[in-house]
């Protein structure tokens, strides 16, 4: 069976500067893949490229097949029907991922309505509202009636991230791209959001591309991991293998740093 | 900053803002009522010689009479209508042209955006009044409509530049990307996200432009390029009073006060409008 997302020899450059090079990987339906790397290693660019949303100033070459459609060189009109249905994204910063001037119910509702229109389902106000409330419930938001009518600034950071996840789910994507979804959250909220993502991916049989710089977070969430440095993949393999026996010096330094952190925690405990 | 300081600050800010908003609304409302009233009634026929020349203020002639013996208060009331007409017309024209061009530039390719931005910068470098004078001079002749169109076009450059910058900032936000990912078209993005988000700032700017348009109209009329007689624009009243400013200062002071109070009222109103248009600035219920 063909992969859901198949990236082959992807290179992204701005002017003469190379940002990402020789990038190849694929994600099968239902598979969970982690992408690790430091800031500026090209993780987020790769995610944007995977849904055809690279800024105009950046040039992509190579091949990106999303659900069988070539994204490199495709025009906007060809991309619109693919977005959302094939892949949706959860962003790092929950405050900027929601429009400050639209109530939560309306934002999630927009995504639901577009999806319903595409599927030929009912788009009347009552059924959209019902669907939005059910989505808010699925991402474990409390008091869905109040949150439906709340502005983004009236709910907490963790709740905003849940609302953003509900918006991504409204599209019923086959692939969910999570771009550092827990980085802006505190540790307990982080754990809750991770558990939520894991549950949703399993229940809905979605593939997951999980991007992070946080080793332990990735280790607990995905099956397979890619390590990126300076726009290139330096190591790849099953999570357990890569973390037990890191081959590349950069991965080794990441693992050592994570261990040192754990040890320090145990010493103080 | 702790949560409590934010709340205290916003409560105090709200009080102060609603206070200025009320005064602004009263001044502008009064001018609108007076302006509309002149359509059916003025104390004296504005073109009739109802009193002695350059008469002082009295209970009959509240602002005295001009050098032809016409009632100045009636003329100022009519001037109010003209000022409001020009202001409204100018911001409708300036707003429509400006917002359209600004949005186009924000969405355009880099080359087109650069060309539009440079064009706007050149237009803005021209003083509004000079630009309006050029437009009036190149048209058939001075009339109220020409003045409105000229001031509107001159204002549109500033509105366009502001729209472009505001829209670009909104377009760089994650929620635009998120909306695009869920399959929204560019037109949908403008309607759902861009316009509501830039509207509060734009509205305040349009209100300020209204005040500037009122001043620009008075300046054009002062120079004889505004609405021709018998339209009693404040600018023309000021110009007519200039020759007799030492003998009858009220002829210049009275229309001057009317002009200044309207502009101040509009600016106060603009300040309060922003809070009404932006839900994140309203206090929590």
Coordinates of C-alpha atoms in Angstrom, one line a residue:
Chain A
X1 CA 0.0 0.0 0.0
X2 CA 1.2 3.5 -0.8
X3 CA 2.3 5.9 1.9
X4 CA 0.0 8.7 3.1
X5 CA 2.8 11.2 3.0
X6 CA 5.9 10.4 0.9
X7 CA 8.7 13.0 0.8
X8 CA 11.5 12.3 -1.5
X9 CA 14.8 14.3 -2.0
X10 CA 13.1 17.5 -0.6
X11 CA 15.2 20.6 -0.7
X12 CA 14.0 24.0 0.5
X13 CA 16.1 27.1 -0.2
X14 CA 15.8 30.8 0.1
X15 CA 17.9 32.6 -2.5
X16 CA 21.2 30.8 -2.4
X17 CA 20.9 29.6 1.2
X18 CA 19.9 26.0 1.7
X19 CA 17.5 25.4 4.6
X20 CA 16.5 21.8 4.1
X21 CA 18.4 19.3 1.9
X22 CA 18.2 15.6 0.9
X23 CA 15.1 15.0 3.0
X24 CA 13.3 11.8 2.4
X25 CA 10.8 10.0 4.6
X26 CA 7.3 8.6 4.4
X27 CA 4.4 8.0 6.7
X28 CA 2.0 5.2 6.2
X29 CA -1.7 5.5 7.2
X30 CA -2.1 5.2 11.0
X31 CA 1.7 5.5 11.6
X32 CA 3.1 7.8 14.2
X33 CA 6.4 9.5 13.3
X34 CA 8.4 11.9 15.4
X35 CA 10.6 14.7 14.0
X36 CA 13.3 15.9 16.4
X37 CA 15.8 18.7 16.1
X38 CA 17.0 22.0 17.5
X39 CA 15.5 25.4 16.6
X40 CA 16.2 26.3 13.0
X41 CA 16.9 22.7 11.9
X42 CA 14.1 22.8 9.4
X43 CA 11.4 20.8 11.3
X44 CA 8.6 23.3 10.9
X45 CA 9.5 24.1 7.3
X46 CA 9.2 20.4 6.6
X47 CA 5.8 20.4 8.2
X48 CA 4.6 23.5 6.2
X49 CA 6.0 21.9 3.0
X50 CA 4.0 18.7 3.7
X51 CA 0.7 20.7 3.4
X52 CA 1.9 23.0 0.6
X53 CA 2.0 26.1 2.8
X54 CA 5.6 27.2 2.3
X55 CA 6.0 31.0 2.2
X56 CA 6.4 32.4 -1.4
X57 CA 10.0 33.4 -0.8
X58 CA 11.1 29.8 -0.2
X59 CA 11.8 27.5 -3.1
X60 CA 11.1 23.8 -2.8
X61 CA 12.4 21.1 -5.1
X62 CA 12.1 17.3 -5.0
X63 CA 8.9 15.5 -4.4
X64 CA 6.1 15.6 -1.8
X65 CA 3.3 13.2 -2.4
X66 CA 0.4 13.8 0.0
X67 CA -2.4 11.2 -0.3
X68 CA -1.1 10.5 -3.9
X69 CA -1.0 14.2 -5.0
X70 CA 2.2 16.0 -5.9
X71 CA 2.5 19.2 -3.8
X72 CA 5.8 20.6 -5.2
X73 CA 5.0 23.1 -7.9
X74 CA 1.2 22.7 -7.4
X75 CA -0.9 25.9 -7.6
X76 CA -3.1 27.0 -4.8
X77 CA -6.4 25.9 -6.4
X78 CA -5.1 22.3 -6.5
X79 CA -4.0 22.5 -2.9
X80 CA -7.2 23.8 -1.3
X81 CA -9.2 20.6 -1.6
X82 CA -6.3 18.6 -0.2
X83 CA -5.8 20.7 2.9
X84 CA -7.8 19.6 5.9
X85 CA -9.0 16.4 4.3
X86 CA -5.6 14.9 3.8
X87 CA -3.7 16.7 6.6
X88 CA -4.4 19.2 9.4
X89 CA -2.0 21.0 11.7
X90 CA -1.9 21.8 15.4
X91 CA 0.5 24.7 16.1
X92 CA 2.9 25.5 18.9
X93 CA 1.4 28.7 20.2
X94 CA -2.3 28.2 21.1
X95 CA -2.9 32.0 21.4
X96 CA -1.9 32.8 17.9
X97 CA -3.5 29.7 16.5
X98 CA -7.0 31.0 17.3
X99 CA -8.4 34.2 15.8
X100 CA -8.7 36.6 18.8
X101 CA -11.9 38.2 17.3
X102 CA -13.9 35.0 16.7
X103 CA -15.7 33.0 19.4
X104 CA -14.5 29.4 19.8
X105 CA -17.7 28.0 18.5
X106 CA -17.5 30.0 15.3
X107 CA -13.9 29.1 14.6
X108 CA -14.4 25.4 15.0
X109 CA -17.8 25.8 13.3
X110 CA -16.1 27.3 10.2
X111 CA -14.0 24.2 9.8
X112 CA -16.9 21.9 10.5
X113 CA -19.1 23.7 7.9
X114 CA -16.5 23.5 5.2
X115 CA -15.9 19.8 5.8
X116 CA -19.7 19.2 5.8
X117 CA -20.1 21.1 2.6
X118 CA -17.4 19.0 1.0
X119 CA -18.9 15.8 2.2
X120 CA -22.4 16.9 1.1
X121 CA -23.6 16.6 4.7
X122 CA -26.1 19.0 6.4
X123 CA -24.8 22.6 6.8
X124 CA -27.7 24.1 8.8
X125 CA -26.9 25.9 12.0
X126 CA -28.3 23.3 14.4
X127 CA -26.3 20.4 13.0
X128 CA -23.1 22.4 12.8
X129 CA -23.5 23.5 16.4
X130 CA -24.2 19.9 17.5
X131 CA -21.0 18.7 15.7
X132 CA -18.9 21.5 17.2
X133 CA -20.2 20.7 20.8
X134 CA -19.4 17.0 20.2
X135 CA -15.9 17.9 19.0
X136 CA -15.3 20.1 22.0
X137 CA -16.4 17.2 24.2
X138 CA -14.1 14.8 22.4
X139 CA -11.0 17.0 23.2
X140 CA -12.2 16.8 26.8
X141 CA -13.1 20.5 27.2
X142 CA -15.2 21.1 30.3
X143 CA -18.4 23.1 30.2
X144 CA -18.7 23.0 26.3
X145 CA -21.7 25.3 26.3
X146 CA -19.7 28.2 27.9
X147 CA -16.6 27.5 25.8
X148 CA -18.6 27.5 22.6
X149 CA -19.5 31.1 23.3
X150 CA -16.2 32.2 24.8
X151 CA -13.6 34.4 23.1
X152 CA -10.1 32.9 22.9
X153 CA -8.8 35.3 25.6
X154 CA -11.4 34.1 28.0
X155 CA -10.1 30.5 28.3
X156 CA -6.8 29.1 29.5
X157 CA -3.8 28.1 27.4
X158 CA -4.4 24.4 27.7
X159 CA -8.1 24.9 26.8
X160 CA -7.0 27.0 23.8
X161 CA -4.8 24.2 22.6
X162 CA -7.7 21.7 23.0
X163 CA -9.9 24.1 20.9
X164 CA -7.2 24.2 18.3
X165 CA -7.0 20.4 18.2
X166 CA -10.8 20.3 17.9
X167 CA -10.5 22.7 14.9
X168 CA -7.9 20.3 13.3
X169 CA -10.1 17.3 14.0
X170 CA -13.2 19.1 12.4
X171 CA -11.5 18.5 9.1
X172 CA -11.4 14.8 9.6
X173 CA -7.8 14.6 8.4
X174 CA -5.9 11.3 7.6
X175 CA -2.7 12.9 8.8
X176 CA -2.4 15.1 11.8
X177 CA 0.7 17.3 11.9
X178 CA 1.5 18.5 15.4
X179 CA 4.1 21.2 15.4
X180 CA 5.5 21.4 18.9
X181 CA 1.9 21.3 20.3
X182 CA 3.1 21.2 24.0
X183 CA 6.0 23.6 24.0
X184 CA 4.1 26.6 25.2
X185 CA 2.3 24.7 27.9
X186 CA 3.2 23.9 31.5
X187 CA 4.3 20.3 32.3
X188 CA 1.0 18.9 33.7
X189 CA -1.0 20.5 30.8
X190 CA 1.6 19.1 28.5
X191 CA 1.0 15.5 29.7
X192 CA -2.8 15.9 29.3
X193 CA -2.5 17.2 25.8
X194 CA -0.1 14.4 24.8
X195 CA -2.5 11.8 26.3
X196 CA -5.3 13.5 24.4
X197 CA -3.4 13.4 21.1
X198 CA -2.5 9.8 21.6
X199 CA -6.1 8.8 22.3
X200 CA -7.4 10.7 19.3
X201 CA -4.9 9.3 16.9
X202 CA -5.7 5.8 18.0
X203 CA -9.5 6.3 18.0
X204 CA -9.7 8.0 14.7
X205 CA -6.9 5.9 13.1
X206 CA -5.0 9.0 12.0
X207 CA -1.4 9.1 11.1
X208 CA 0.7 11.5 13.2
X209 CA 3.7 13.6 12.4
X210 CA 4.9 14.9 15.7
X211 CA 7.4 17.7 15.7
X212 CA 9.4 18.5 18.9
X213 CA 12.7 19.3 20.4
X214 CA 11.8 17.5 23.6
X215 CA 13.2 14.0 23.6
X216 CA 11.0 12.5 26.4
X217 CA 7.8 14.0 24.9
X218 CA 8.6 12.4 21.5
X219 CA 9.7 9.1 23.0
X220 CA 6.3 8.6 24.7
X221 CA 4.2 9.6 21.7
X222 CA 5.5 8.0 18.5
X223 CA 6.7 4.7 17.0
X224 CA 9.5 5.9 14.7
X225 CA 11.7 8.9 14.9
X226 CA 13.7 11.1 12.6
X227 CA 16.5 13.3 14.0
X228 CA 17.2 16.5 12.0
X229 CA 20.2 18.9 12.3
X230 CA 21.0 21.8 10.0
X231 CA 18.2 20.8 7.5
X232 CA 19.3 17.2 7.1
X233 CA 18.2 13.9 8.6
X234 CA 21.1 12.6 10.7
X235 CA 19.5 9.5 12.2
X236 CA 16.3 7.5 11.8
X237 CA 14.8 4.4 13.3
X238 CA 12.4 3.0 15.8
X239 CA 12.1 5.1 19.0
X240 CA 13.5 2.4 21.3
X241 CA 16.6 1.7 19.1
X242 CA 17.5 5.4 18.5
X243 CA 17.3 6.3 22.1
X244 CA 19.0 3.1 23.4
X245 CA 21.9 3.2 20.9
X246 CA 22.2 6.6 19.3
X247 CA 24.6 6.5 16.4
X248 CA 25.0 10.1 15.4
X249 CA 27.0 12.5 17.7
X250 CA 24.1 15.0 17.8
X251 CA 21.6 12.3 18.8
X252 CA 24.0 11.1 21.4
X253 CA 24.4 14.6 22.9
X254 CA 20.5 14.9 23.0
X255 CA 20.2 11.6 24.8
X256 CA 23.0 12.4 27.2
X257 CA 21.4 15.8 28.0
X258 CA 18.1 14.2 28.7
X259 CA 19.7 11.6 31.0
X260 CA 21.6 14.3 32.8
X261 CA 18.3 16.1 33.4
X262 CA 16.7 13.0 34.7
X263 CA 19.6 12.3 37.0
X264 CA 19.6 15.8 38.3
X265 CA 15.9 15.4 39.1
X266 CA 16.5 12.2 41.0
X267 CA 19.4 13.8 43.0
X268 CA 17.2 16.6 44.2
X269 CA 14.2 14.3 44.9
Chain B
X1 CA 2.1 41.8 35.4
X2 CA -0.2 40.0 37.7
X3 CA -3.8 39.2 36.8
X4 CA -5.2 41.8 39.3
X5 CA -3.2 44.7 37.9
X6 CA -4.5 44.0 34.4
X7 CA -8.1 44.0 35.7
X8 CA -7.6 47.2 37.6
X9 CA -5.9 48.9 34.6
X10 CA -8.7 47.8 32.3
X11 CA -11.4 49.1 34.6
X12 CA -9.8 52.5 35.0
X13 CA -9.1 52.6 31.3
X14 CA -12.8 51.8 30.5
X15 CA -14.0 54.6 32.8
X16 CA -11.8 57.2 31.2
X17 CA -12.6 56.0 27.7
X18 CA -16.4 56.0 28.1
X19 CA -16.2 59.5 29.5
X20 CA -14.4 60.9 26.5
X21 CA -16.7 58.8 24.2
X22 CA -19.8 60.4 25.8
X23 CA -18.5 64.0 25.3
X24 CA -17.5 63.2 21.7
X25 CA -20.9 61.6 21.0
X26 CA -22.7 64.6 22.4
X27 CA -20.7 67.2 20.4
X28 CA -21.0 65.2 17.1
X29 CA -24.6 64.3 17.8
X30 CA -25.4 68.0 18.4
X31 CA -23.7 69.0 15.1
X32 CA -25.6 66.2 13.2
X33 CA -28.9 67.4 14.6
X34 CA -28.1 71.1 13.8
X35 CA -26.9 70.1 10.3
X36 CA -30.1 68.1 9.6
X37 CA -32.3 70.9 11.0
X38 CA -30.9 73.4 8.5
X39 CA -32.6 71.4 5.8
X40 CA -36.0 72.6 7.0
X41 CA -35.3 75.5 9.3
X42 CA -32.8 78.2 10.2
X43 CA -33.3 81.2 12.6
X44 CA -33.0 83.6 9.6
X45 CA -32.9 83.2 5.9
X46 CA -29.1 82.8 5.4
X47 CA -29.0 84.8 2.2
X48 CA -31.3 87.7 3.5
X49 CA -30.0 90.9 5.1
X50 CA -31.7 90.4 8.4
X51 CA -29.7 92.9 10.5
X52 CA -27.3 95.7 10.4
X53 CA -23.8 95.2 8.9
X54 CA -21.2 93.6 11.3
X55 CA -23.7 93.6 14.1
X56 CA -22.5 92.4 17.6
X57 CA -23.9 89.3 19.2
X58 CA -27.4 89.7 20.6
X59 CA -30.3 87.6 21.6
X60 CA -31.7 88.0 18.1
X61 CA -28.5 87.4 16.2
X62 CA -26.7 84.9 18.5
X63 CA -23.3 85.2 16.6
X64 CA -23.9 88.7 15.2
X65 CA -24.1 89.5 11.5
X66 CA -21.6 89.5 8.7
X67 CA -20.5 92.5 6.5
X68 CA -23.6 92.1 4.3
X69 CA -25.9 92.0 7.4
X70 CA -26.7 88.2 7.1
X71 CA -27.3 86.3 10.3
X72 CA -24.0 84.5 11.1
X73 CA -25.5 81.9 13.4
X74 CA -27.7 80.6 10.5
X75 CA -24.7 80.5 8.2
X76 CA -22.6 78.5 10.8
X77 CA -25.5 76.0 11.2
X78 CA -25.5 75.5 7.4
X79 CA -21.7 75.2 7.5
X80 CA -22.2 72.3 10.0
X81 CA -24.2 70.4 7.4
X82 CA -21.6 71.0 4.7
X83 CA -18.8 70.0 6.9
X84 CA -20.5 66.7 7.9
X85 CA -21.5 66.0 4.3
X86 CA -17.9 66.5 3.1
X87 CA -16.5 64.5 6.0
X88 CA -18.9 61.5 5.5
X89 CA -18.5 61.6 1.7
X90 CA -14.7 61.8 1.9
X91 CA -14.3 58.9 4.3
X92 CA -16.7 56.7 2.3
X93 CA -14.7 57.4 -0.9
X94 CA -11.3 57.3 0.9
X95 CA -12.3 54.1 2.8
X96 CA -13.6 52.2 -0.2
X97 CA -10.6 53.0 -2.4
X98 CA -8.1 52.8 0.5
X99 CA -9.2 49.4 2.0
X100 CA -9.5 47.8 -1.5
X101 CA -6.0 48.9 -2.5
X102 CA -4.5 48.1 0.9
X103 CA -6.0 44.5 0.8
X104 CA -4.8 44.0 -2.7
X105 CA -1.3 45.1 -1.8
X106 CA -1.3 42.8 1.3
X107 CA -2.3 39.8 -0.9
X108 CA -0.3 40.7 -4.0
X109 CA 2.9 39.1 -5.1
X110 CA 6.1 40.8 -3.9
X111 CA 6.6 42.8 -7.0
X112 CA 3.1 44.2 -7.2
X113 CA 3.1 44.9 -3.5
X114 CA 6.4 46.9 -3.8
X115 CA 5.0 48.9 -6.7
X116 CA 1.8 49.7 -4.8
X117 CA 3.6 50.5 -1.6
X118 CA 6.0 52.9 -3.4
X119 CA 3.0 54.5 -5.2
X120 CA 1.3 55.0 -1.8
X121 CA 4.4 56.5 -0.3
X122 CA 4.6 59.0 -3.1
X123 CA 1.0 60.0 -2.8
X124 CA 1.3 60.4 1.0
X125 CA 4.4 62.6 0.5
X126 CA 2.1 65.1 -1.2
X127 CA 0.3 67.3 1.4
X128 CA -3.4 66.3 1.4
X129 CA -4.4 69.9 0.7
X130 CA -2.1 70.2 -2.3
X131 CA -3.3 66.9 -3.8
X132 CA -6.9 68.0 -3.3
X133 CA -6.2 71.4 -4.9
X134 CA -4.6 69.6 -7.9
X135 CA -7.7 67.4 -8.3
X136 CA -10.1 70.4 -7.9
X137 CA -8.0 72.5 -10.4
X138 CA -8.0 69.7 -13.0
X139 CA -11.8 69.2 -12.8
X140 CA -14.4 71.5 -14.4
X141 CA -14.8 73.8 -11.5
X142 CA -15.1 74.0 -7.8
X143 CA -18.2 72.3 -6.4
X144 CA -19.2 70.4 -3.3
X145 CA -18.9 67.1 -5.1
X146 CA -15.4 67.9 -6.4
X147 CA -14.3 68.8 -3.0
X148 CA -15.6 65.5 -1.5
X149 CA -14.0 63.4 -4.3
X150 CA -10.7 65.3 -4.0
X151 CA -10.4 65.0 -0.2
X152 CA -11.6 61.4 -0.4
X153 CA -8.9 60.4 -2.9
X154 CA -6.2 62.3 -1.0
X155 CA -7.2 60.4 2.2
X156 CA -7.4 57.0 0.5
X157 CA -3.6 56.7 0.3
X158 CA -3.2 56.9 4.1
X159 CA -6.1 54.4 4.6
X160 CA -4.5 52.1 2.0
X161 CA -1.1 52.1 3.6
X162 CA -2.6 51.4 7.1
X163 CA -4.8 48.6 5.7
X164 CA -1.9 47.0 4.0
X165 CA 0.3 47.0 7.1
X166 CA -2.5 45.8 9.4
X167 CA -3.6 43.1 6.9
X168 CA 0.0 41.9 6.5
X169 CA 0.3 41.5 10.2
X170 CA -2.9 39.5 10.5
X171 CA -1.9 37.3 7.5
X172 CA 1.3 36.3 9.2
X173 CA -0.6 34.8 12.2
X174 CA -0.9 31.0 12.8
X175 CA -4.7 31.2 12.7
X176 CA -4.6 32.3 9.1
X177 CA -2.5 29.2 8.3
X178 CA -4.8 27.1 10.4
X179 CA -7.8 28.5 8.5
X180 CA -6.1 28.0 5.1
X181 CA -5.3 24.4 6.1
X182 CA -9.0 23.7 6.8
X183 CA -9.6 24.8 3.2
X184 CA -10.7 28.5 3.4
X185 CA -10.3 30.4 0.2
X186 CA -8.5 33.8 0.2
X187 CA -11.8 35.7 0.0
X188 CA -13.1 33.7 3.0
X189 CA -9.9 34.6 4.9
X190 CA -10.5 38.3 4.3
X191 CA -14.1 38.1 5.4
X192 CA -13.8 35.9 8.4
X193 CA -10.4 36.8 9.8
X194 CA -8.7 39.9 8.2
X195 CA -11.5 42.5 8.1
X196 CA -12.8 41.8 11.7
X197 CA -9.2 41.9 13.0
X198 CA -8.2 45.1 11.3
X199 CA -11.6 46.8 11.7
X200 CA -11.1 48.4 15.2
X201 CA -7.9 50.1 14.2
X202 CA -9.2 51.0 10.8
X203 CA -12.4 52.5 12.2
X204 CA -10.4 54.8 14.6
X205 CA -8.3 55.9 11.7
X206 CA -11.3 56.6 9.5
X207 CA -12.9 58.7 12.3
X208 CA -9.6 60.7 12.5
X209 CA -9.6 61.0 8.7
X210 CA -13.2 62.4 9.1
X211 CA -11.8 65.2 11.3
X212 CA -9.0 65.9 8.8
X213 CA -11.5 65.9 5.9
X214 CA -13.5 68.6 7.7
X215 CA -10.4 70.7 8.2
X216 CA -9.3 70.1 4.5
X217 CA -12.7 71.2 3.3
X218 CA -12.5 74.4 5.4
X219 CA -9.0 75.0 3.9
X220 CA -10.2 74.4 0.4
X221 CA -13.2 76.8 0.9
X222 CA -10.9 79.3 2.5
X223 CA -8.8 79.3 -0.7
X224 CA -12.0 79.5 -2.8
X225 CA -11.7 76.0 -4.1
X226 CA -14.5 74.4 -2.0
X227 CA -18.2 74.7 -2.4
X228 CA -19.0 77.9 -4.2
X229 CA -21.6 80.5 -2.8
X230 CA -24.3 80.3 -1.7
X231 CA -22.9 77.3 0.2
X232 CA -21.9 78.7 3.6
X233 CA -18.8 76.6 4.4
X234 CA -17.0 77.4 7.6
X235 CA -13.8 78.0 5.5
X236 CA -15.5 80.6 3.4
X237 CA -17.0 82.3 6.5
X238 CA -13.5 82.5 7.9
X239 CA -12.2 83.9 4.6
X240 CA -14.9 86.5 4.4
X241 CA -14.4 87.6 8.0
X242 CA -10.6 88.0 7.5
X243 CA -10.9 91.6 6.2
X244 CA -12.9 92.7 9.2
X245 CA -11.2 90.6 11.8
X246 CA -10.1 93.6 13.9
X247 CA -13.4 95.5 13.8
X248 CA -15.7 92.4 14.2
X249 CA -13.6 89.5 15.5
X250 CA -16.7 87.4 16.2
X251 CA -17.1 86.8 12.5
X252 CA -13.9 84.7 12.6
X253 CA -14.1 83.3 16.1
X254 CA -17.6 81.9 15.8
X255 CA -17.1 79.6 12.7
X256 CA -13.6 78.8 14.2
X257 CA -15.2 77.5 17.4
X258 CA -17.7 75.4 15.4
X259 CA -14.9 73.9 13.3
X260 CA -12.6 73.1 16.3
X261 CA -15.4 71.7 18.4
X262 CA -16.5 69.3 15.6
X263 CA -13.0 68.0 15.1
X264 CA -12.4 67.6 18.8
X265 CA -15.7 65.8 19.1
X266 CA -14.9 63.4 16.3
X267 CA -11.5 62.6 17.8
X268 CA -13.0 61.9 21.2
X269 CA -15.6 59.7 19.5
X270 CA -12.8 57.9 17.6
X271 CA -11.1 57.0 20.9
X272 CA -14.2 55.4 22.3
X273 CA -15.2 53.6 19.0
X274 CA -12.1 51.4 19.2
X275 CA -13.3 49.8 22.5
X276 CA -16.8 49.2 21.1
X277 CA -15.4 47.5 18.0
X278 CA -12.8 45.3 19.8
X279 CA -14.2 42.5 22.0
X280 CA -10.7 41.8 23.6
X281 CA -10.8 45.4 25.0
X282 CA -14.2 45.0 26.5
X283 CA -14.3 44.0 30.1
X284 CA -15.3 40.5 31.0
X285 CA -18.9 40.0 31.8

